[in-house]
Structure formats: C-alpha cells, structure tokens
PDB file of C-alpha atoms and ligand atoms in Angstrom:
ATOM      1  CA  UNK A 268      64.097 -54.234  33.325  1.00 88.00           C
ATOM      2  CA  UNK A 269      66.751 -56.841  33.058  1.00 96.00           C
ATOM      3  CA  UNK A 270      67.592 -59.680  35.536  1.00 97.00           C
ATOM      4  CA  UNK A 271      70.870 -61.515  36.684  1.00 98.00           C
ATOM      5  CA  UNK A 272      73.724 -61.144  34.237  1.00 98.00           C
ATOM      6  CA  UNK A 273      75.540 -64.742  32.868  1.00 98.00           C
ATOM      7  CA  UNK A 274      77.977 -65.158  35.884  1.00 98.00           C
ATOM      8  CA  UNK A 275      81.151 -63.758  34.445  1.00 98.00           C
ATOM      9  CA  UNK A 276      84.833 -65.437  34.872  1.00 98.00           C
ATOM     10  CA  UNK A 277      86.317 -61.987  35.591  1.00 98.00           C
ATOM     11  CA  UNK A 278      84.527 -59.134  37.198  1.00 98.00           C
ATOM     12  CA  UNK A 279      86.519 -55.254  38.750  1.00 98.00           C
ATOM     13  CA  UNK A 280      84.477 -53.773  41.026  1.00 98.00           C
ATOM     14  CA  UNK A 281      86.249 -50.080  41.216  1.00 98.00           C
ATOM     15  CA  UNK A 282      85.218 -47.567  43.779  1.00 98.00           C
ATOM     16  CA  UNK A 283      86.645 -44.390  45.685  1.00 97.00           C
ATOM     17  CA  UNK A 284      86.822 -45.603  49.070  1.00 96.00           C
ATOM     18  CA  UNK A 285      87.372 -48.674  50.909  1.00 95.00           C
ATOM     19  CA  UNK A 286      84.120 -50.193  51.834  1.00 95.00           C
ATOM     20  CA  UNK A 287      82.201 -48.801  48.720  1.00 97.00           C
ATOM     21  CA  UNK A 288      82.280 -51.457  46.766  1.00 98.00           C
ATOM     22  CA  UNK A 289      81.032 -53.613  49.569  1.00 98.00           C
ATOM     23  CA  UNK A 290      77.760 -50.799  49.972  1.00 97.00           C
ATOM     24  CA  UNK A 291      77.376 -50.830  46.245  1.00 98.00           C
ATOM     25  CA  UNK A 292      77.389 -54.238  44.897  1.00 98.00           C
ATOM     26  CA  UNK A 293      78.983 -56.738  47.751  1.00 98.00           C
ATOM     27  CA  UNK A 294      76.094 -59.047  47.356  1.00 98.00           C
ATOM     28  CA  UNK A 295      76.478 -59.735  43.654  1.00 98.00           C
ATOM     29  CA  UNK A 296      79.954 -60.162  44.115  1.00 98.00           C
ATOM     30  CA  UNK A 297      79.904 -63.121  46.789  1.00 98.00           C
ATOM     31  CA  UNK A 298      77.079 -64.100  44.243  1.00 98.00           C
ATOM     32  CA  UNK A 299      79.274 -64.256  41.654  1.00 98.00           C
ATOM     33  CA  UNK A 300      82.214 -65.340  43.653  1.00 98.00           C
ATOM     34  CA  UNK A 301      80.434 -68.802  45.034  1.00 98.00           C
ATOM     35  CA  UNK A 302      80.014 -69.446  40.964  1.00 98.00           C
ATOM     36  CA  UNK A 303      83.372 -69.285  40.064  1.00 98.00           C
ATOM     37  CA  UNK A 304      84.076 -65.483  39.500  1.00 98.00           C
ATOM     38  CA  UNK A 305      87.215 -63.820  40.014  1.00 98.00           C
ATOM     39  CA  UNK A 306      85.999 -61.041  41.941  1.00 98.00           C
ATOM     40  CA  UNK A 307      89.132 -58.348  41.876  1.00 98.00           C
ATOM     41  CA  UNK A 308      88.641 -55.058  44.045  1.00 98.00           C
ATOM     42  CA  UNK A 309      90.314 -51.639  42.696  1.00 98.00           C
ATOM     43  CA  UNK A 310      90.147 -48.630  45.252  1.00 98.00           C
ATOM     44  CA  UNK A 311      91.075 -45.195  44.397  1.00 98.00           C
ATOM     45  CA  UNK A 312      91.918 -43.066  47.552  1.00 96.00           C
ATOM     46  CA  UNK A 313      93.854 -44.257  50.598  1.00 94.00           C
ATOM     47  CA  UNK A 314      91.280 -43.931  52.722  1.00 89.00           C
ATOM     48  CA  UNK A 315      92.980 -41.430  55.082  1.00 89.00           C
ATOM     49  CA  UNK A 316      89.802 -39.120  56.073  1.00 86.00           C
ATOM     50  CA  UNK A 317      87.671 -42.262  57.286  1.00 78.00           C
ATOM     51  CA  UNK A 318      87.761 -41.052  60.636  1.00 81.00           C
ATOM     52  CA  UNK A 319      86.016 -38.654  63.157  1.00 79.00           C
ATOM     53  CA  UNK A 320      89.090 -38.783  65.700  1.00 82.00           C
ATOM     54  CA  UNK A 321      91.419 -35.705  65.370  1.00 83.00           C
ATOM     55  CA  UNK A 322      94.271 -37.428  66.795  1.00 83.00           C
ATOM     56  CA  UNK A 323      94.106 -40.504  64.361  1.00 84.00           C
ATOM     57  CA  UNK A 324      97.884 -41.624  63.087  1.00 88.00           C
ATOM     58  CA  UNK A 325      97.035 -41.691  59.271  1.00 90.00           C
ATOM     59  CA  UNK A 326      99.404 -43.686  57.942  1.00 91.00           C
ATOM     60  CA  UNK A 327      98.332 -46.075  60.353  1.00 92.00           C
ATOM     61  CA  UNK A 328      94.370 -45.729  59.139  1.00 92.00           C
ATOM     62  CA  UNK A 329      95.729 -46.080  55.471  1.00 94.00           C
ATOM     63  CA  UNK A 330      97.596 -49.139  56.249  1.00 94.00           C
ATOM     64  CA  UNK A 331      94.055 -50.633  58.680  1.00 94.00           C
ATOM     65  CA  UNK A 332      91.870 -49.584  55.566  1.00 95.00           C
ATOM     66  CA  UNK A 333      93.659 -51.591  53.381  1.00 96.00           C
ATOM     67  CA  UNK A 334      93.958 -54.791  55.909  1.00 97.00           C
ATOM     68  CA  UNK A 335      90.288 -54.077  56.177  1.00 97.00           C
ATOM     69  CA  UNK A 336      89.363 -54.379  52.672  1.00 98.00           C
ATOM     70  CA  UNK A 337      91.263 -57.400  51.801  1.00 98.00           C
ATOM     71  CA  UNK A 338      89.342 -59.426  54.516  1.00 98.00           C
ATOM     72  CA  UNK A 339      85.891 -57.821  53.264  1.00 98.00           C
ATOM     73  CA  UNK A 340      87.103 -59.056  49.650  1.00 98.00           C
ATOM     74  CA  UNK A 341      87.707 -62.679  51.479  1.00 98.00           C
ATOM     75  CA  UNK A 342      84.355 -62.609  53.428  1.00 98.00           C
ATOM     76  CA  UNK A 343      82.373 -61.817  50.087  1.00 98.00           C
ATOM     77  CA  UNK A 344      84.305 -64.873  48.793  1.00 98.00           C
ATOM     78  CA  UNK A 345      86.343 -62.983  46.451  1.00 98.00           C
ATOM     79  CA  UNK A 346      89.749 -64.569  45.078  1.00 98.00           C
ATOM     80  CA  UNK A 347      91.192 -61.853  42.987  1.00 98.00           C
ATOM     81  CA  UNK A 348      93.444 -58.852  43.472  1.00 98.00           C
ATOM     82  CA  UNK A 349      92.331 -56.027  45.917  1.00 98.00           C
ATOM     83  CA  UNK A 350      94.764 -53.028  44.372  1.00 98.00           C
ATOM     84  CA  UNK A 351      94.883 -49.568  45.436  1.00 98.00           C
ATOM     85  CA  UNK A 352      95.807 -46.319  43.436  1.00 98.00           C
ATOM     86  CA  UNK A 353      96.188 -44.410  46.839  1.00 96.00           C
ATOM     87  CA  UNK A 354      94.617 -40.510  45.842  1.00 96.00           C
ATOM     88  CA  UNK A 355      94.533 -38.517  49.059  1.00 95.00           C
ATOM     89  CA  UNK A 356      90.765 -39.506  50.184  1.00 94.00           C
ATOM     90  CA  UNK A 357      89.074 -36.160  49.531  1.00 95.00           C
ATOM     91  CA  UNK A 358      91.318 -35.380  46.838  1.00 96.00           C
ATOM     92  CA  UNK A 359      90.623 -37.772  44.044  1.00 97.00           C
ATOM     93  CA  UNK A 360      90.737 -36.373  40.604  1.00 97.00           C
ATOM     94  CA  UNK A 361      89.428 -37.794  37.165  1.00 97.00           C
ATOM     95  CA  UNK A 362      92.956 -37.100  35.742  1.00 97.00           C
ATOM     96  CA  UNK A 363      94.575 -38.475  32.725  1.00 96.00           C
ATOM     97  CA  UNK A 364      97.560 -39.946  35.307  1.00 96.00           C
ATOM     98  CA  UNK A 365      94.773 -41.589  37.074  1.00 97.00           C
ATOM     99  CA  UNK A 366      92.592 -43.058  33.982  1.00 97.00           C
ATOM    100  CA  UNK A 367      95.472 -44.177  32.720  1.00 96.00           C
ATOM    101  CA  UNK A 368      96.373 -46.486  35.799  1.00 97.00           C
ATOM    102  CA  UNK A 369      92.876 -47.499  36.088  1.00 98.00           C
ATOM    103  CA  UNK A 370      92.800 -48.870  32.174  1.00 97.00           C
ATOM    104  CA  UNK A 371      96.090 -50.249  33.065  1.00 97.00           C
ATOM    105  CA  UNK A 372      94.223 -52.468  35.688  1.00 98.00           C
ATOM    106  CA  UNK A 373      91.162 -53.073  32.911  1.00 98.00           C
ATOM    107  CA  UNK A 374      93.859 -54.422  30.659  1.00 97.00           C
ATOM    108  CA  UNK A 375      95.652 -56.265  33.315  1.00 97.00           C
ATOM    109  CA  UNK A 376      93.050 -58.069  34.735  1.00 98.00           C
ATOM    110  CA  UNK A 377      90.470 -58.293  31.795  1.00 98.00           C
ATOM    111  CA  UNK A 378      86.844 -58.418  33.633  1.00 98.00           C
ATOM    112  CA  UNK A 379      84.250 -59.352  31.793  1.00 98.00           C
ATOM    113  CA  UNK A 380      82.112 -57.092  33.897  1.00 98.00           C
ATOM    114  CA  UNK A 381      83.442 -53.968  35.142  1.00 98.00           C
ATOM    115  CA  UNK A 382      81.289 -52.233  38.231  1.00 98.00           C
ATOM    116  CA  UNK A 383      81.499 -48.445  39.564  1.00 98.00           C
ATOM    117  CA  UNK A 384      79.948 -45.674  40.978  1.00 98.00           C
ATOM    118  CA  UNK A 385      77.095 -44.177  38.845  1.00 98.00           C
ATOM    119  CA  UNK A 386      79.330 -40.491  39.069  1.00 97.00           C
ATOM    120  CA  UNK A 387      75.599 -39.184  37.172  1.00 97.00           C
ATOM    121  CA  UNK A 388      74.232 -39.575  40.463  1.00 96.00           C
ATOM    122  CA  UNK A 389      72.087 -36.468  40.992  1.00 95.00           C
ATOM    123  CA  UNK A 390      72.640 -34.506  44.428  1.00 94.00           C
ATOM    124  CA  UNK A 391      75.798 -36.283  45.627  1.00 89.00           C
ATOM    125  CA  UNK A 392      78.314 -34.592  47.360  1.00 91.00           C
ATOM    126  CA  UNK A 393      81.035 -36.939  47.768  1.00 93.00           C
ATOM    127  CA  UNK A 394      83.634 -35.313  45.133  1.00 96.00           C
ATOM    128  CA  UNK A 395      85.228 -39.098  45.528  1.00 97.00           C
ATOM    129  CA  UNK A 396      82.660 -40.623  44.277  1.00 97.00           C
ATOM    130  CA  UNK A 397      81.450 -39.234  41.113  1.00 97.00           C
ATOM    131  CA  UNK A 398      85.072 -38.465  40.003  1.00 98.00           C
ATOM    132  CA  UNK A 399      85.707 -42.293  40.765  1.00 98.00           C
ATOM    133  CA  UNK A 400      82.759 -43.289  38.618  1.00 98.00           C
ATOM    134  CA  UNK A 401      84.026 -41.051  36.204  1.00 98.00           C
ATOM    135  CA  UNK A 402      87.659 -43.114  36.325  1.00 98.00           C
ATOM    136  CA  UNK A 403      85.840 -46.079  35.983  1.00 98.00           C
ATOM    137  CA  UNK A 404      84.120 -44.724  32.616  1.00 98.00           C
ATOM    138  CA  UNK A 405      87.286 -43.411  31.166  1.00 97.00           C
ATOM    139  CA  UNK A 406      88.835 -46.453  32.447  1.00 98.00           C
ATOM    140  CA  UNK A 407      86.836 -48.548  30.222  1.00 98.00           C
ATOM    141  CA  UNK A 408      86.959 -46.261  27.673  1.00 97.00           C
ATOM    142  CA  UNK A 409      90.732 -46.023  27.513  1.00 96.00           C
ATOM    143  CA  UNK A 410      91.427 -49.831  28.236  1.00 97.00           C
ATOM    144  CA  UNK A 411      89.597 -51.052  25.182  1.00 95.00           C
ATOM    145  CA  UNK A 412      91.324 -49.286  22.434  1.00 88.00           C
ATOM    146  CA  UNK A 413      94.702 -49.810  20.683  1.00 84.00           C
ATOM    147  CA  UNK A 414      95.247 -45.932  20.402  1.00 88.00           C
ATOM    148  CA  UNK A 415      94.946 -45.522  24.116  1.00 90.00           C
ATOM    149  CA  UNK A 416      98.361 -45.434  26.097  1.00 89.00           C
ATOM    150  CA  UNK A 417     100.433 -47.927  23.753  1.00 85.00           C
ATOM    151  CA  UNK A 418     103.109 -47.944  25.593  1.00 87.00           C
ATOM    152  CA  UNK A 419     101.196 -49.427  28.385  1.00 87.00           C
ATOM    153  CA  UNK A 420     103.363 -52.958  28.972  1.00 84.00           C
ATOM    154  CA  UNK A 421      99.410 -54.659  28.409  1.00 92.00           C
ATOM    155  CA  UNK A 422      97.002 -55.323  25.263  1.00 93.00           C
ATOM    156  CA  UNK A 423      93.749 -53.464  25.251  1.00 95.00           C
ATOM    157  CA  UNK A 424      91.019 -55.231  26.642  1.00 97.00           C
ATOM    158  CA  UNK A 425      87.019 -54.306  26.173  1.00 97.00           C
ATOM    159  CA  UNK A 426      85.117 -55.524  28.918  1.00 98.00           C
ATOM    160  CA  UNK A 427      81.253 -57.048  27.864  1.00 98.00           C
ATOM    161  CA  UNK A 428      79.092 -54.840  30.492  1.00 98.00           C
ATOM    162  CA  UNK A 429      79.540 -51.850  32.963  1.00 98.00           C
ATOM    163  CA  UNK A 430      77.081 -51.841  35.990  1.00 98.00           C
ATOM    164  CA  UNK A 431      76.798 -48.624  37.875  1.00 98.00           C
ATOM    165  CA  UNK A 432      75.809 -48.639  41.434  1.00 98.00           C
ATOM    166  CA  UNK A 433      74.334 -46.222  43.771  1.00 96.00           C
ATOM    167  CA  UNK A 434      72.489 -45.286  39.650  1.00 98.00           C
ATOM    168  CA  UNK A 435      70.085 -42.322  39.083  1.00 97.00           C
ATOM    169  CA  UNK A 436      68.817 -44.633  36.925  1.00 98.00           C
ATOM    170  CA  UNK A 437      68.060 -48.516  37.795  1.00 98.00           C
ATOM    171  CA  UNK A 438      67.373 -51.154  34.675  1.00 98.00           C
ATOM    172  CA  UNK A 439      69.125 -53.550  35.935  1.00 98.00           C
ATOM    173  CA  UNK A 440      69.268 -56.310  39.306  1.00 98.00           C
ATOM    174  CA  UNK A 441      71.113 -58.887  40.454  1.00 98.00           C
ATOM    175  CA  UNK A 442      69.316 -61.329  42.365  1.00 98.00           C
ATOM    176  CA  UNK A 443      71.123 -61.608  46.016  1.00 98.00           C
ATOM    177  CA  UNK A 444      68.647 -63.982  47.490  1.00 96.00           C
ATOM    178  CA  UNK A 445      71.529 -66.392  50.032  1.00 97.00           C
ATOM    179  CA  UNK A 446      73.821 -63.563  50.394  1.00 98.00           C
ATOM    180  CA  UNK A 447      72.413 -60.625  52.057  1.00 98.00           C
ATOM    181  CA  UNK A 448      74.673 -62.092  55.289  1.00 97.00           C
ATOM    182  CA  UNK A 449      77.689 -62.188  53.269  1.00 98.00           C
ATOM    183  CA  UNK A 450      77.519 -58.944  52.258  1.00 98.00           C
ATOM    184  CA  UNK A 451      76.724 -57.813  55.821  1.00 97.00           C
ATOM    185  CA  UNK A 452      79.568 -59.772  56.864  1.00 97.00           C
ATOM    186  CA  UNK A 453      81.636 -58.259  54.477  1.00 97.00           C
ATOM    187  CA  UNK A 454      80.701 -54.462  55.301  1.00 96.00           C
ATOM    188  CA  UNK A 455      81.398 -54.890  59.315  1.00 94.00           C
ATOM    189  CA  UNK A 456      84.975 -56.438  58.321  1.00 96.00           C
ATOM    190  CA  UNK A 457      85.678 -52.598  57.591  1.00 95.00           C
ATOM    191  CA  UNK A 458      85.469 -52.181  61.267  1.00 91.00           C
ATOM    192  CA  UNK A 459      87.323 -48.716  61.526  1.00 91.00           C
ATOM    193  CA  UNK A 460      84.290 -47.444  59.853  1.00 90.00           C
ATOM    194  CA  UNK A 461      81.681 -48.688  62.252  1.00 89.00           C
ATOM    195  CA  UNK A 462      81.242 -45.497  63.781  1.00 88.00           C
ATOM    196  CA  UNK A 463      81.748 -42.972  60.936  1.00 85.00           C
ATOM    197  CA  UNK A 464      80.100 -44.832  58.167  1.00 89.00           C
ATOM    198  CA  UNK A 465      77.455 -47.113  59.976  1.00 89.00           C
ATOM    199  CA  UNK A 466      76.988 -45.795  63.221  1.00 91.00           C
ATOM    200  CA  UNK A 467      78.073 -48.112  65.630  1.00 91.00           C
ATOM    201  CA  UNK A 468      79.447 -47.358  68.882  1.00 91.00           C
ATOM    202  CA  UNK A 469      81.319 -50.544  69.938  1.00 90.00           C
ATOM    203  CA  UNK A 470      81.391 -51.038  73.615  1.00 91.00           C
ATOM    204  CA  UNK A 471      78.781 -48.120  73.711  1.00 92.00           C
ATOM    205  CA  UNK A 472      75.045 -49.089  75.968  1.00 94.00           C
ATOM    206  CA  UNK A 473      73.636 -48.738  72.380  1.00 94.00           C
ATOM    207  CA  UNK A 474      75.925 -51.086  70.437  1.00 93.00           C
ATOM    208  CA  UNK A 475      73.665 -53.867  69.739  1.00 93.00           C
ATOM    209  CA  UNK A 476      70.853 -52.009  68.729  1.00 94.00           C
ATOM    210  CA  UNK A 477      72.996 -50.210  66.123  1.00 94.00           C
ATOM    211  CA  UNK A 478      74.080 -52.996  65.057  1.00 93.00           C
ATOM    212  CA  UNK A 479      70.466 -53.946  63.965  1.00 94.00           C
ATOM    213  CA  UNK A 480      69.699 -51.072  63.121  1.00 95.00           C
ATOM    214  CA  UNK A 481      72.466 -51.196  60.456  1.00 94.00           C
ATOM    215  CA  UNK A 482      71.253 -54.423  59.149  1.00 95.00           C
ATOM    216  CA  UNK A 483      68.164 -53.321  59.044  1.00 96.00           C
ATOM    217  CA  UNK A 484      68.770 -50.359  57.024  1.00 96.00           C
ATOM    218  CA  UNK A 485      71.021 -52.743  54.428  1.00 96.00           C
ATOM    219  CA  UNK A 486      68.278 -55.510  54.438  1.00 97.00           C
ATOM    220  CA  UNK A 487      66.094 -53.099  53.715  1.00 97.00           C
ATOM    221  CA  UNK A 488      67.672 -51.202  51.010  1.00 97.00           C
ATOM    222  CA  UNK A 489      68.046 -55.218  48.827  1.00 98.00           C
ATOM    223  CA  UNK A 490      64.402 -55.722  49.943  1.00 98.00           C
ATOM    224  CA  UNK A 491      63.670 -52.985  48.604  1.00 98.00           C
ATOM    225  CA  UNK A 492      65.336 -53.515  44.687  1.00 98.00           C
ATOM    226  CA  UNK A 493      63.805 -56.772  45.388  1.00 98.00           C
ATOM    227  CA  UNK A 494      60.172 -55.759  45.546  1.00 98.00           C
ATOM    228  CA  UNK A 495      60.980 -53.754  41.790  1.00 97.00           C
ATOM    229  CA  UNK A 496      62.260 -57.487  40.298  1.00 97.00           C
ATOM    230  CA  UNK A 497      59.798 -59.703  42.024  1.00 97.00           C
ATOM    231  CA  UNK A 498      62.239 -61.072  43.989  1.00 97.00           C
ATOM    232  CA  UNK A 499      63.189 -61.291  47.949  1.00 98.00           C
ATOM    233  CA  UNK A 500      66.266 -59.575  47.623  1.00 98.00           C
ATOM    234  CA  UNK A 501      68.687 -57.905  44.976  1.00 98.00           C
ATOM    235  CA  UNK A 502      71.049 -54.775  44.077  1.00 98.00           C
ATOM    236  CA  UNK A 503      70.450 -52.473  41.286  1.00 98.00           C
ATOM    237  CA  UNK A 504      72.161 -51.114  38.955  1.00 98.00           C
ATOM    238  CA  UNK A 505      72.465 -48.730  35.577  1.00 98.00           C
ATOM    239  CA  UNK A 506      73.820 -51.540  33.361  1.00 98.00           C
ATOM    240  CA  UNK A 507      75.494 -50.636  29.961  1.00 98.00           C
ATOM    241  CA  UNK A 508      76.201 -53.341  27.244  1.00 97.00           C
ATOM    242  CA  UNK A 509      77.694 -51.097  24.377  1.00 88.00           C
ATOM    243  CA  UNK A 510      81.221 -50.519  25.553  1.00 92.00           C
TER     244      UNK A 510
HETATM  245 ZN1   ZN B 744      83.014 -43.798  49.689  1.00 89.48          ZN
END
C-alpha cells in the first residue's frame, strides 16, 4: 500500500463525462490544489445524454455541462484549464483521432500526475468510461514519445505517475482528511445532474433528505478507503509509476 503522492506542480485529471472527475478523485485535487497544484480538467464527451427529460434542448445541456464543470473545477480550488474534446456522450471511442488530441493535451499541459478512469474496471457498463480510461492510457503512452504524432505543434512530455480511479485494483490513497466538503461542494456545482446522477429532487418533499443521503453515500465511500490506510478519510486509486 502506498500513501499520499509528493504534491505535484501539474496534475490532468481526464474523464468521460462532466462530473467524473469530481466522483473519482475531486478530493485529492482540492488537496492538491490548496498546495499549489495546477489542477487542469480534460473531459471527453459533451455531456449531451445527462438527462432523464425527453424534451431537453441539447445544445443547451452541452453548453450548462460545461458552465457546470468549470465552477466544480473552481470550488475544488483548481486554477488550470478545464478543456473538452466534445465525443457525442454515449458515443466515445478509443480512436487514434481521439488519443491523439488527448496526448496533444499531455504535451500541452505537462502534468506531473496524470489521473483517469481505471477502463480494467470489471463489470462496468458505461462504454464512456472504460474507453475514456483507455484514452487516458494511450494518451500517456503517445504523449511521451518522440515517434508519436511529430507533427504535433508540442514536444513530448512523460508524465511521473498515472492514478486510476474507480480501480479493480486499489494500492494506492490519497489522504483527503479537510476536504471531503470541497469535494461535496464541488459535485452539487454539477447541478443538472442532481436528479440523474445523485438523486435529488430539488423542490421535491424529499429534497433534503436526498441531499444527505448523497453525502452520506460520498462520506462514506472516503471513510471507507480511509479505514484500508488508517486514516479518517481518503480516495483510492491503481497508481502506476513506470510510464
Ligand atoms: Zn461518467
């Protein structure tokens, strides 16, 4: 088991949806971010299926999912870029076209510490999500090498550690003691996802106890990493050194 990563000066936290990254890792982030991190978001889809109401405008979601995850980046603290690659949510691929653009943003931004979904995940049915952690790992892959892409307009960049989140396998945590309220904070600035994602009815009889009830099940889920480190609180995470 290994505890708490060196703070890095640069970190990517790359995910398939907005509000992912914010479920996944949010936590370490504002972490990191109140040390001096730049914390930069990359999203793959558009978010355009992140609602249960038929007569949503779309482009209008896209455009509210995007407002919505540049104030979660602020709210964890976070002072780098929050980019988008815009794949049709539902749609996302692991394609060359798309690796490419995500080493682009590797090499562009040059994290230290690069964080994704664990796409080895067993049992998940999100397509999104394991062919986003997938990006992520050809992302690296591709970023770090001359060979890769040299036309890209950007030298190659190797980042020093990938953390998976959401891992089939946990070696790694990230103490989060002091900011399990960021990270909640954070998560309900994705507000058009209250009642899809975490279950909350606003201006329903019910709302407030959802609303616990969410926290609840998030507290939870860092007590419970915690309890595996000996500590109050943390995330977990399949860490990788050798990239
Ligand atoms: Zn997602």
């Amino acid at each position: 088991m290994q505890l708490n990563l060196p703070v890095p000066a640069r970190a990517l936290a790359i995910a398939a949806h907005a509000d992912d990254v914010e479920f996944g890792c949010g936590a370490t982030l504002a972490k990191w971010s109140a040390a001096g991190c730049v914390v930069n978001h990359l999203v793959c889809t558009d978010g355009s299926k992140g609602s249960w109401d038929p007569a949503t405008d779309v482009s209008a979601l896209v455009a509210t999912r995007q407002d919505e995850q540049r104030a979660a980046a602020k709210a964890l603290g976070a002072t780098g870029e929050v980019a988008f690659l815009g794949a049709v949510d539902g749609e996302l691929e692991s394609s060359l076209d798309l690796r490419r653009e995500v080493a682009r943003w590797i090499r562009r931004l040059r994290p230290e510490v690069v964080l994704g979904h664990d796409p080895w995940r067993r049992y998940r049915l999100h397509p999104d999500h394991r062919h986003a952690g997938f990006l992520t790992i050809d992302g690296v892959v591709a970023a770090r090498d001359h060979h890769f892409y040299p036309d890209l307009d950007v030298e190659h960049w190797r980042p020093t550690t990938l953390l998976l989140f959401e891992a089939e396998v946990v070696d790694h945590f990230e103490d989060v003691s002091g900011f399990v309220d960021a990270k909640l904070a954070a998560l309900h600035e994705h507000a058009s996802q209250l009642r899809s994602t975490m279950h909350i009815e606003v201006d329903s009889p019910d709302e407030e106890q959802q609303r616990r009830r969410f926290r609840r099940h998030e507290v939870d889920r860092m007590a419970v990493f915690g309890r595996q480190a000996g500590l109050s609180f943390a995330e977990g995470f399949k860490r990788i050194d050798d990239l």
